Amino acid sequence: MLAPTARLTEFDTLPFWHEADLRGRMEWYRAVAANRLPAKFRICASLPAGVALDAPEDELWRALDAGTERFLALKEHIRTGAPLPGDCPRTSLLELIAELARRMLAHCNFCRWNCRVDRTRGEKLGACKLAAGTRVSSYFHHGGEELVYRGTHGSGTIFFTSCNMRCAFCQNGDISTDRLNGEEATARTLATMAWVLRLEGCHNINWVGGDPTIHLHSILEAIALLPGLEPSRDDLDAALSAKADRFAAFAPGREHMLFEGGFNAPMLWNSNFFMTDETMKLLRLTMDVWLPDFKFGPGRCAIELARTGWYWDTLTRNLLLLREWGEDFTIRHLIMPDHVECCTAPVLDWIATHMREAPVNIMDQYHPDNYCAPGDAKFMERYRPLARRPRREEILAAYRHARERGLRFESLSYERSKTGVML
Ligand code: SF4
């Protein structure tokens, strides 16, 4: 088994960093993963909130805007070699971020449904059907993500229960459609899960579901606990029961998890990106790398297959924010049977027009699942056209389209190709 420091070096020097699709991209993520730079949450922990946390919510948002300016200036200094200041002795910007998510929970506008229900009371539920509690289906070293995320020791993936979309073909239907799946987890338990995954060598903490957006308050509270976290035996016991690979042999190593003596790990937002501006603002200060899932074209497919309105406008607006903010991200697009013309082509065209340099994974692993799987008790006849894998010619058409548009997709898409199809 590799020594912990060897894991860092090994990941940091893997050949994919020099591939054309990734060259010059993801440098912030790469440096944080290798502990050459602090994660964003560490920078936020070093800055003052600039407001008392019991102030009215609009004052908190104004303080966040001012704090964002200070954050960006400090991040740039640190990126170019300045040291990370110590943790702020007063209320920090990181605590303000967690408080804002708590305030949002009382009139929930985490995602574009903008349900405005008070999830702290739980008397009325929104589209995600969740009150304030958070459940984790499982967490583990994920060896199935893109190489840039799974590296040599896996992506530290935490799967949350439930979702705010209703994709008929969901490839994680057991998690996304069953809100009671998994185990209840407090913010401290979530923080301990992240701590354990990083201690064991994971290259990032991968917040995913279902969708993580609907658990925003718990995730941001967990991240706010990470600076200085030292889990107790009870914390570890609470966290380990949901760990899918708890009996696998990983060599824990504190050297792997530290930057200037404090916990460090890149935070990865792996989401359907159906989020509000407010959620994006909070995540901008806490996520080091983003993995948006861009599924549907601008027609009616999002409504018909996922019962989701405002899809195209919301996704494209949030992706444009990533570009405007200069964030590190890769985009996923799943090829669906009979949806190359209406979904794959316009999605790829939009990326080529607005962010041609963005690395894209055009995924060919669609399989009939959830309401689209004949033989499954949940199967619905109206989804019969989706009850097959994409044909070889559909996959080739998707790849050809991407190549003709000059997209950076080959290294991300081909290395995990299920069908071995490539141009
Ligand atoms: S997370 Fe989204 S779906 Fe759930 S209550 Fe909030 S706004 Fe509604």
CSV table of C-alpha atoms and ligand atoms in Angstrom, one decimal:
chain,number,residue,atom,x,y,z
A,1,MET,CA,0.0,0.0,0.0
A,2,LEU,CA,1.3,3.5,-0.9
A,3,ALA,CA,2.4,5.9,1.8
A,4,PRO,CA,-0.1,8.8,2.1
A,5,THR,CA,2.3,11.3,0.7
A,6,ALA,CA,2.9,9.1,-2.3
A,7,ARG,CA,-0.8,9.2,-3.0
A,8,LEU,CA,-0.7,12.9,-3.3
A,9,THR,CA,2.3,12.9,-5.6
A,10,GLU,CA,0.9,10.1,-7.7
A,11,PHE,CA,-2.5,11.9,-8.2
A,12,ASP,CA,-0.8,15.2,-8.9
A,13,THR,CA,1.4,13.7,-11.6
A,14,LEU,CA,-1.1,11.5,-13.4
A,15,PRO,CA,-0.8,11.9,-17.2
A,16,PHE,CA,-4.4,13.1,-17.6
A,17,TRP,CA,-3.4,16.6,-16.4
A,18,HIS,CA,-1.5,17.0,-19.6
A,19,GLU,CA,-4.2,15.7,-21.9
A,20,ALA,CA,-5.6,18.3,-24.3
A,21,ASP,CA,-9.1,18.0,-22.8
A,22,LEU,CA,-7.9,19.1,-19.4
A,23,ARG,CA,-4.8,21.1,-20.1
A,24,GLY,CA,-4.9,24.4,-18.3
A,25,ARG,CA,-8.2,23.6,-16.6
A,26,MET,CA,-8.9,22.5,-13.1
A,27,GLU,CA,-5.7,23.9,-11.7
A,28,TRP,CA,-7.3,25.1,-8.5
A,29,TYR,CA,-8.9,21.8,-7.9
A,30,ARG,CA,-5.7,20.0,-8.6
A,31,ALA,CA,-3.7,22.1,-6.2
A,32,VAL,CA,-6.2,21.7,-3.4
A,33,ALA,CA,-6.4,18.0,-4.0
A,34,ALA,CA,-2.6,17.8,-3.6
A,35,ASN,CA,-2.7,20.1,-0.5
A,36,ARG,CA,-0.6,22.8,-2.3
A,37,LEU,CA,-3.4,25.2,-1.7
A,38,PRO,CA,-6.2,25.5,0.9
A,39,ALA,CA,-9.7,24.6,0.0
A,40,LYS,CA,-12.1,27.5,-0.3
A,41,PHE,CA,-13.8,26.7,3.0
A,42,ARG,CA,-10.5,27.2,4.7
A,43,ILE,CA,-10.2,30.7,3.2
A,44,CYS,CA,-13.8,31.5,4.4
A,45,ALA,CA,-12.9,30.3,7.9
A,46,SER,CA,-10.1,32.9,8.0
A,47,LEU,CA,-12.3,35.9,7.1
A,48,PRO,CA,-14.8,37.7,9.4
A,49,ALA,CA,-18.5,37.5,8.7
A,50,GLY,CA,-18.8,41.3,9.1
A,51,VAL,CA,-22.2,40.9,10.7
A,52,ALA,CA,-23.9,39.4,13.7
A,53,LEU,CA,-25.5,36.1,12.8
A,54,ASP,CA,-28.8,37.1,14.5
A,55,ALA,CA,-29.2,40.1,12.1
A,56,PRO,CA,-32.2,40.1,9.6
A,57,GLU,CA,-31.6,37.9,6.6
A,58,ASP,CA,-31.3,40.8,4.1
A,59,GLU,CA,-28.4,42.2,6.2
A,60,LEU,CA,-26.8,38.8,6.1
A,61,TRP,CA,-27.0,38.7,2.3
A,62,ARG,CA,-25.4,42.1,2.1
A,63,ALA,CA,-22.6,40.9,4.4
A,64,LEU,CA,-22.2,37.9,2.1
A,65,ASP,CA,-21.8,40.1,-0.9
A,66,ALA,CA,-19.1,42.2,0.9
A,67,GLY,CA,-17.5,39.0,2.2
A,68,THR,CA,-17.4,37.6,-1.3
A,69,GLU,CA,-15.3,40.5,-2.5
A,70,ARG,CA,-12.9,40.0,0.4
A,71,PHE,CA,-12.8,36.2,-0.3
A,72,LEU,CA,-12.0,36.7,-4.0
A,73,ALA,CA,-9.2,39.1,-3.2
A,74,LEU,CA,-7.7,36.8,-0.6
A,75,LYS,CA,-8.1,33.7,-2.8
A,76,GLU,CA,-6.1,35.4,-5.5
A,77,HIS,CA,-3.3,36.4,-3.1
A,78,ILE,CA,-3.1,32.8,-1.8
A,79,ARG,CA,-3.2,31.4,-5.3
A,80,THR,CA,-0.1,33.5,-6.1
A,81,GLY,CA,1.8,32.5,-3.0
A,82,ALA,CA,0.5,34.5,0.0
A,83,PRO,CA,0.1,32.5,3.2
A,84,LEU,CA,-3.4,31.5,4.5
A,85,PRO,CA,-4.2,33.6,7.6
A,86,GLY,CA,-5.2,31.7,10.7
A,87,ASP,CA,-8.9,31.0,11.4
A,88,CYS,CA,-10.9,34.1,12.2
A,89,PRO,CA,-11.2,34.5,16.0
A,90,ARG,CA,-14.6,36.2,15.5
A,91,THR,CA,-17.7,34.8,13.6
A,92,SER,CA,-16.3,33.8,10.2
A,93,LEU,CA,-17.6,34.1,6.7
A,94,LEU,CA,-17.9,30.3,6.7
A,95,GLU,CA,-20.3,30.5,9.6
A,96,LEU,CA,-22.3,33.2,7.8
A,97,ILE,CA,-22.6,30.9,4.8
A,98,ALA,CA,-24.0,28.1,7.0
A,99,GLU,CA,-26.4,30.6,8.7
A,100,LEU,CA,-27.8,31.8,5.4
A,101,ALA,CA,-28.6,28.2,4.4
A,102,ARG,CA,-30.4,27.8,7.7
A,103,ARG,CA,-32.4,30.9,7.1
A,104,MET,CA,-33.3,29.8,3.5
A,105,LEU,CA,-34.5,26.5,5.0
A,106,ALA,CA,-37.4,28.4,6.7
A,107,HIS,CA,-38.7,29.6,3.3
A,108,CYS,CA,-37.0,27.0,1.2
A,109,ASN,CA,-35.6,28.4,-2.0
A,110,PHE,CA,-32.6,26.1,-2.4
A,111,CYS,CA,-33.7,25.1,-5.9
A,112,ARG,CA,-35.6,26.5,-8.8
A,113,TRP,CA,-38.9,25.1,-7.5
A,114,ASN,CA,-38.7,27.9,-5.0
A,115,CYS,CA,-41.4,26.2,-2.9
A,116,ARG,CA,-41.1,28.8,0.0
A,117,VAL,CA,-42.2,26.2,2.5
A,118,ASP,CA,-40.8,26.3,6.1
A,119,ARG,CA,-38.8,23.0,6.2
A,120,THR,CA,-37.8,23.7,9.8
A,121,ARG,CA,-41.5,23.0,10.8
A,122,GLY,CA,-42.1,20.3,8.3
A,123,GLU,CA,-45.9,20.9,8.2
A,124,LYS,CA,-45.9,21.6,4.5
A,125,LEU,CA,-43.4,20.0,2.1
A,126,GLY,CA,-42.0,21.1,-1.2
A,127,ALA,CA,-41.3,19.2,-4.4
A,128,CYS,CA,-38.4,17.3,-2.7
A,129,LYS,CA,-40.8,16.1,0.0
A,130,LEU,CA,-38.2,16.8,2.7
A,131,ALA,CA,-38.4,18.6,6.0
A,132,ALA,CA,-35.2,19.6,7.8
A,133,GLY,CA,-33.7,16.2,8.3
A,134,THR,CA,-30.9,14.8,6.0
A,135,ARG,CA,-30.4,11.2,5.1
A,136,VAL,CA,-27.3,9.6,3.6
A,137,SER,CA,-27.9,6.5,1.5
A,138,SER,CA,-24.2,5.5,1.6
A,139,TYR,CA,-20.7,6.9,1.2
A,140,PHE,CA,-17.5,5.4,0.0
A,141,HIS,CA,-14.4,5.7,-2.2
A,142,HIS,CA,-16.1,5.9,-5.6
A,143,GLY,CA,-14.1,4.2,-8.3
A,144,GLY,CA,-16.6,4.9,-11.1
A,145,GLU,CA,-16.3,8.7,-11.4
A,146,GLU,CA,-14.1,10.3,-14.1
A,147,LEU,CA,-10.4,9.7,-13.7
A,148,VAL,CA,-9.8,13.3,-12.7
A,149,TYR,CA,-12.1,12.7,-9.7
A,150,ARG,CA,-11.5,9.1,-8.8
A,151,GLY,CA,-7.7,9.3,-9.3
A,152,THR,CA,-5.9,6.5,-7.6
A,153,HIS,CA,-7.8,6.3,-4.3
A,154,GLY,CA,-11.3,7.2,-5.3
A,155,SER,CA,-13.6,10.1,-5.1
A,156,GLY,CA,-14.9,10.5,-1.5
A,157,THR,CA,-18.6,10.3,-2.4
A,158,ILE,CA,-21.5,11.0,-0.1
A,159,PHE,CA,-24.9,9.9,-1.6
A,160,PHE,CA,-27.8,11.8,-0.2
A,161,THR,CA,-31.4,10.6,-0.3
A,162,SER,CA,-34.2,12.0,-2.4
A,163,CYS,CA,-34.2,14.5,-5.3
A,164,ASN,CA,-35.9,17.7,-6.6
A,165,MET,CA,-36.3,16.3,-10.2
A,166,ARG,CA,-38.3,13.2,-11.3
A,167,CYS,CA,-36.2,11.7,-14.1
A,168,ALA,CA,-38.2,8.7,-15.3
A,169,PHE,CA,-34.9,6.9,-16.2
A,170,CYS,CA,-32.9,7.9,-13.1
A,171,GLN,CA,-29.8,5.7,-12.9
A,172,ASN,CA,-30.0,6.1,-9.0
A,173,GLY,CA,-33.7,5.6,-8.7
A,174,ASP,CA,-33.4,3.6,-5.4
A,175,ILE,CA,-31.9,6.6,-3.8
A,176,SER,CA,-33.7,9.4,-5.5
A,177,THR,CA,-37.2,8.2,-5.3
A,178,ASP,CA,-37.1,6.8,-1.7
A,179,ARG,CA,-36.8,9.7,0.7
A,180,LEU,CA,-36.5,7.2,3.6
A,181,ASN,CA,-33.6,5.4,2.1
A,182,GLY,CA,-30.3,5.4,4.1
A,183,GLU,CA,-29.7,6.8,7.5
A,184,GLU,CA,-30.3,10.1,9.2
A,185,ALA,CA,-27.2,12.1,9.5
A,186,THR,CA,-26.5,15.3,11.5
A,187,ALA,CA,-24.1,17.9,10.2
A,188,ARG,CA,-21.4,16.6,12.5
A,189,THR,CA,-21.9,13.1,11.2
A,190,LEU,CA,-21.6,14.4,7.6
A,191,ALA,CA,-18.4,16.3,8.6
A,192,THR,CA,-17.0,13.1,10.1
A,193,MET,CA,-17.8,11.2,6.9
A,194,ALA,CA,-15.8,13.7,4.9
A,195,TRP,CA,-13.0,13.6,7.4
A,196,VAL,CA,-12.8,9.8,7.2
A,197,LEU,CA,-12.8,9.7,3.4
A,198,ARG,CA,-10.0,12.2,3.2
A,199,LEU,CA,-8.0,10.5,5.9
A,200,GLU,CA,-8.2,7.4,3.9
A,201,GLY,CA,-6.9,9.0,0.8
A,202,CYS,CA,-9.8,10.2,-1.3
A,203,HIS,CA,-9.0,13.1,-3.6
A,204,ASN,CA,-12.1,15.1,-3.0
A,205,ILE,CA,-15.4,15.2,-1.1
A,206,ASN,CA,-18.1,14.5,-3.7
A,207,TRP,CA,-21.5,15.8,-2.6
A,208,VAL,CA,-24.1,14.0,-4.7
A,209,GLY,CA,-27.6,12.3,-4.5
A,210,GLY,CA,-30.4,12.1,-5.6
A,211,ASP,CA,-29.3,15.7,-5.5
A,212,PRO,CA,-27.3,17.5,-2.9
A,213,THR,CA,-29.0,20.9,-3.4
A,214,ILE,CA,-32.0,19.8,-1.3
A,215,HIS,CA,-29.6,19.1,1.6
A,216,LEU,CA,-27.8,22.4,1.3
A,217,HIS,CA,-28.2,23.5,4.9
A,218,SER,CA,-26.8,20.2,6.3
A,219,ILE,CA,-23.9,20.2,3.8
A,220,LEU,CA,-22.8,23.8,4.5
A,221,GLU,CA,-23.2,23.3,8.2
A,222,ALA,CA,-20.9,20.2,7.9
A,223,ILE,CA,-18.3,22.1,5.9
A,224,ALA,CA,-18.4,24.9,8.6
A,225,LEU,CA,-17.4,22.2,11.1
A,226,LEU,CA,-14.5,20.9,9.2
A,227,PRO,CA,-11.8,23.4,10.2
A,228,GLY,CA,-10.6,22.1,13.5
A,229,LEU,CA,-12.8,19.0,13.4
A,230,GLU,CA,-11.4,16.1,15.6
A,231,PRO,CA,-14.1,13.4,15.6
A,232,SER,CA,-14.7,11.5,18.8
A,233,ARG,CA,-15.3,7.8,19.0
A,234,ASP,CA,-19.1,8.5,19.0
A,235,ASP,CA,-18.8,10.6,15.9
A,236,LEU,CA,-16.9,7.9,14.2
A,237,ASP,CA,-19.4,5.2,15.2
A,238,ALA,CA,-22.3,7.4,14.0
A,239,ALA,CA,-20.5,8.0,10.6
A,240,LEU,CA,-19.2,4.5,9.9
A,241,SER,CA,-22.5,2.6,9.9
A,242,ALA,CA,-23.4,4.1,6.5
A,243,LYS,CA,-19.9,3.6,5.0
A,244,ALA,CA,-20.3,1.1,2.2
A,245,ASP,CA,-16.6,0.2,2.1
A,246,ARG,CA,-16.0,0.3,5.8
A,247,PHE,CA,-14.3,-3.1,5.8
A,248,ALA,CA,-12.0,-2.4,2.9
A,249,ALA,CA,-8.3,-1.8,3.7
A,250,PHE,CA,-7.4,1.8,3.4
A,251,ALA,CA,-4.3,3.1,5.0
A,252,PRO,CA,-5.3,6.2,7.0
A,253,GLY,CA,-2.7,9.1,6.8
A,254,ARG,CA,-3.1,12.5,8.4
A,255,GLU,CA,-0.4,13.9,6.1
A,256,HIS,CA,-2.9,13.4,3.2
A,257,MET,CA,-5.6,15.6,4.8
A,258,LEU,CA,-3.7,18.6,6.0
A,259,PHE,CA,-2.8,22.1,4.7
A,260,GLU,CA,-0.8,24.1,7.1
A,261,GLY,CA,-1.9,21.8,10.0
A,262,GLY,CA,-5.7,22.0,9.3
A,263,PHE,CA,-8.1,19.7,7.5
A,264,ASN,CA,-8.0,20.2,3.7
A,265,ALA,CA,-9.9,18.6,0.8
A,266,PRO,CA,-11.4,19.9,-2.4
A,267,MET,CA,-15.2,20.1,-2.2
A,268,LEU,CA,-17.0,18.8,-5.4
A,269,TRP,CA,-20.6,19.8,-6.2
A,270,ASN,CA,-22.0,16.9,-8.2
A,271,SER,CA,-25.5,18.0,-9.1
A,272,ASN,CA,-28.4,18.4,-11.5
A,273,PHE,CA,-27.7,22.2,-11.2
A,274,PHE,CA,-31.4,23.1,-10.8
A,275,MET,CA,-30.4,25.7,-8.2
A,276,THR,CA,-31.3,29.3,-7.4
A,277,ASP,CA,-29.0,32.2,-7.5
A,278,GLU,CA,-28.9,32.3,-3.7
A,279,THR,CA,-27.7,28.7,-3.6
A,280,MET,CA,-25.1,29.4,-6.2
A,281,LYS,CA,-23.8,32.3,-4.2
A,282,LEU,CA,-23.2,30.2,-1.2
A,283,LEU,CA,-21.6,27.4,-3.1
A,284,ARG,CA,-19.3,29.8,-4.9
A,285,LEU,CA,-17.4,30.3,-1.7
A,286,THR,CA,-17.3,26.6,-0.7
A,287,MET,CA,-17.0,24.4,-3.8
A,288,ASP,CA,-13.6,24.0,-5.3
A,289,VAL,CA,-14.8,22.1,-8.3
A,290,TRP,CA,-18.2,21.5,-9.9
A,291,LEU,CA,-19.8,18.6,-11.8
A,292,PRO,CA,-23.0,19.8,-13.5
A,293,ASP,CA,-25.3,17.2,-15.2
A,294,PHE,CA,-26.7,18.8,-18.3
A,295,LYS,CA,-29.4,16.4,-19.5
A,296,PHE,CA,-32.2,18.0,-21.5
A,297,GLY,CA,-32.5,20.2,-24.5
A,298,PRO,CA,-34.7,23.4,-24.6
A,299,GLY,CA,-37.9,21.6,-25.7
A,300,ARG,CA,-40.4,19.7,-23.6
A,301,CYS,CA,-38.2,16.7,-22.7
A,302,ALA,CA,-37.4,18.0,-19.1
A,303,ILE,CA,-41.2,18.3,-18.5
A,304,GLU,CA,-42.1,15.0,-20.1
A,305,LEU,CA,-39.3,12.9,-18.7
A,306,ALA,CA,-38.5,14.7,-15.4
A,307,ARG,CA,-41.6,16.7,-14.6
A,308,THR,CA,-39.3,19.7,-14.3
A,309,GLY,CA,-40.1,23.2,-15.6
A,310,TRP,CA,-37.7,26.1,-16.2
A,311,TYR,CA,-35.0,23.4,-16.8
A,312,TRP,CA,-33.1,24.9,-19.8
A,313,ASP,CA,-33.1,28.5,-18.4
A,314,THR,CA,-32.0,27.4,-15.0
A,315,LEU,CA,-29.2,25.1,-16.2
A,316,THR,CA,-27.8,27.6,-18.7
A,317,ARG,CA,-27.9,30.5,-16.3
A,318,ASN,CA,-26.0,28.5,-13.7
A,319,LEU,CA,-23.4,27.3,-16.1
A,320,LEU,CA,-22.9,30.8,-17.3
A,321,LEU,CA,-22.2,31.8,-13.7
A,322,LEU,CA,-19.5,29.2,-13.5
A,323,ARG,CA,-17.9,30.6,-16.6
A,324,GLU,CA,-18.2,34.2,-15.4
A,325,TRP,CA,-16.7,33.3,-12.0
A,326,GLY,CA,-13.8,31.4,-13.6
A,327,GLU,CA,-14.6,28.2,-11.7
A,328,ASP,CA,-13.1,24.7,-12.3
A,329,PHE,CA,-15.8,22.3,-13.7
A,330,THR,CA,-16.5,19.5,-16.0
A,331,ILE,CA,-19.9,18.9,-17.6
A,332,ARG,CA,-21.7,15.6,-17.9
A,333,HIS,CA,-24.3,14.7,-20.5
A,334,LEU,CA,-26.0,11.3,-20.7
A,335,ILE,CA,-27.0,10.1,-24.1
A,336,MET,CA,-30.6,8.9,-23.9
A,337,PRO,CA,-32.2,6.7,-26.5
A,338,ASP,CA,-34.2,8.7,-29.1
A,339,HIS,CA,-33.0,12.0,-27.6
A,340,VAL,CA,-29.9,12.8,-29.6
A,341,GLU,CA,-31.6,15.4,-31.8
A,342,CYS,CA,-33.7,17.0,-29.1
A,343,CYS,CA,-31.4,16.9,-26.2
A,344,THR,CA,-27.8,15.8,-27.0
A,345,ALA,CA,-27.3,18.1,-30.0
A,346,PRO,CA,-28.7,21.3,-28.5
A,347,VAL,CA,-26.8,20.7,-25.2
A,348,LEU,CA,-23.5,20.3,-27.1
A,349,ASP,CA,-24.3,23.2,-29.3
A,350,TRP,CA,-24.9,25.4,-26.3
A,351,ILE,CA,-21.7,24.4,-24.7
A,352,ALA,CA,-19.8,25.0,-27.9
A,353,THR,CA,-21.2,28.5,-28.2
A,354,HIS,CA,-20.8,29.6,-24.6
A,355,MET,CA,-17.9,27.6,-23.1
A,356,ARG,CA,-16.1,25.6,-25.8
A,357,GLU,CA,-13.1,25.0,-23.5
A,358,ALA,CA,-15.2,23.3,-20.8
A,359,PRO,CA,-14.3,19.6,-20.5
A,360,VAL,CA,-17.3,17.4,-21.3
A,361,ASN,CA,-18.1,13.8,-20.5
A,362,ILE,CA,-20.6,12.5,-23.0
A,363,MET,CA,-21.7,9.3,-21.3
A,364,ASP,CA,-22.9,6.2,-23.1
A,365,GLN,CA,-23.8,4.1,-20.1
A,366,TYR,CA,-27.6,4.8,-20.1
A,367,HIS,CA,-29.5,1.7,-19.2
A,368,PRO,CA,-33.3,1.4,-18.7
A,369,ASP,CA,-33.9,2.0,-15.0
A,370,ASN,CA,-36.5,3.3,-12.6
A,371,TYR,CA,-39.8,3.9,-14.5
A,372,CYS,CA,-38.2,2.8,-17.8
A,373,ALA,CA,-37.2,-0.7,-16.9
A,374,PRO,CA,-39.6,-3.4,-18.2
A,375,GLY,CA,-39.8,-6.1,-15.6
A,376,ASP,CA,-39.4,-3.6,-12.7
A,377,ALA,CA,-42.6,-3.1,-10.7
A,378,LYS,CA,-42.3,0.7,-11.2
A,379,PHE,CA,-42.2,0.4,-15.0
A,380,MET,CA,-44.6,2.7,-16.8
A,381,GLU,CA,-45.7,1.9,-20.4
A,382,ARG,CA,-45.5,5.5,-21.5
A,383,TYR,CA,-41.7,5.4,-21.0
A,384,ARG,CA,-41.4,2.4,-23.4
A,385,PRO,CA,-39.2,4.4,-25.9
A,386,LEU,CA,-36.6,4.8,-23.1
A,387,ALA,CA,-36.6,1.0,-22.3
A,388,ARG,CA,-33.5,0.3,-24.3
A,389,ARG,CA,-29.8,1.3,-24.3
A,390,PRO,CA,-28.8,3.9,-26.9
A,391,ARG,CA,-27.8,2.4,-30.2
A,392,ARG,CA,-24.3,2.4,-31.5
A,393,GLU,CA,-25.2,4.9,-34.2
A,394,GLU,CA,-26.8,7.3,-31.6
A,395,ILE,CA,-23.6,7.2,-29.5
A,396,LEU,CA,-21.5,7.8,-32.6
A,397,ALA,CA,-23.7,10.6,-33.7
A,398,ALA,CA,-23.3,12.3,-30.3
A,399,TYR,CA,-19.5,12.0,-30.4
A,400,ARG,CA,-19.3,13.2,-34.0
A,401,HIS,CA,-21.4,16.2,-33.1
A,402,ALA,CA,-19.1,17.1,-30.2
A,403,ARG,CA,-16.0,16.7,-32.4
A,404,GLU,CA,-17.5,18.9,-35.2
A,405,ARG,CA,-18.2,21.6,-32.6
A,406,GLY,CA,-14.6,21.4,-31.3
A,407,LEU,CA,-15.6,20.3,-27.8
A,408,ARG,CA,-13.1,18.9,-25.3
A,409,PHE,CA,-14.7,15.6,-24.6
A,410,GLU,CA,-12.5,12.7,-25.7
A,411,SER,CA,-10.4,11.9,-22.7
A,412,LEU,CA,-13.4,12.2,-20.3
A,413,SER,CA,-15.8,10.3,-22.5
A,414,TYR,CA,-13.7,7.5,-24.0
A,415,GLU,CA,-11.9,6.2,-20.9
A,416,ARG,CA,-15.2,4.9,-19.3
A,417,SER,CA,-17.0,4.1,-22.5
A,418,LYS,CA,-19.2,1.1,-21.8
A,419,THR,CA,-19.6,0.2,-25.5
A,420,GLY,CA,-16.1,0.8,-26.6
A,421,VAL,CA,-17.6,3.1,-29.2
A,422,MET,CA,-15.3,6.0,-30.2
A,423,LEU,CA,-14.5,7.8,-33.4
B,1,SF4,S1,-35.2,22.1,-1.9
B,1,SF4,FE1,-36.2,22.8,-3.8
B,1,SF4,S2,-37.9,21.2,-4.0
B,1,SF4,FE2,-37.2,21.1,-1.8
B,1,SF4,S3,-38.5,22.5,-0.7
B,1,SF4,FE3,-36.7,23.6,-1.3
B,1,SF4,S4,-37.2,24.7,-3.2
B,1,SF4,FE4,-38.7,23.1,-2.9
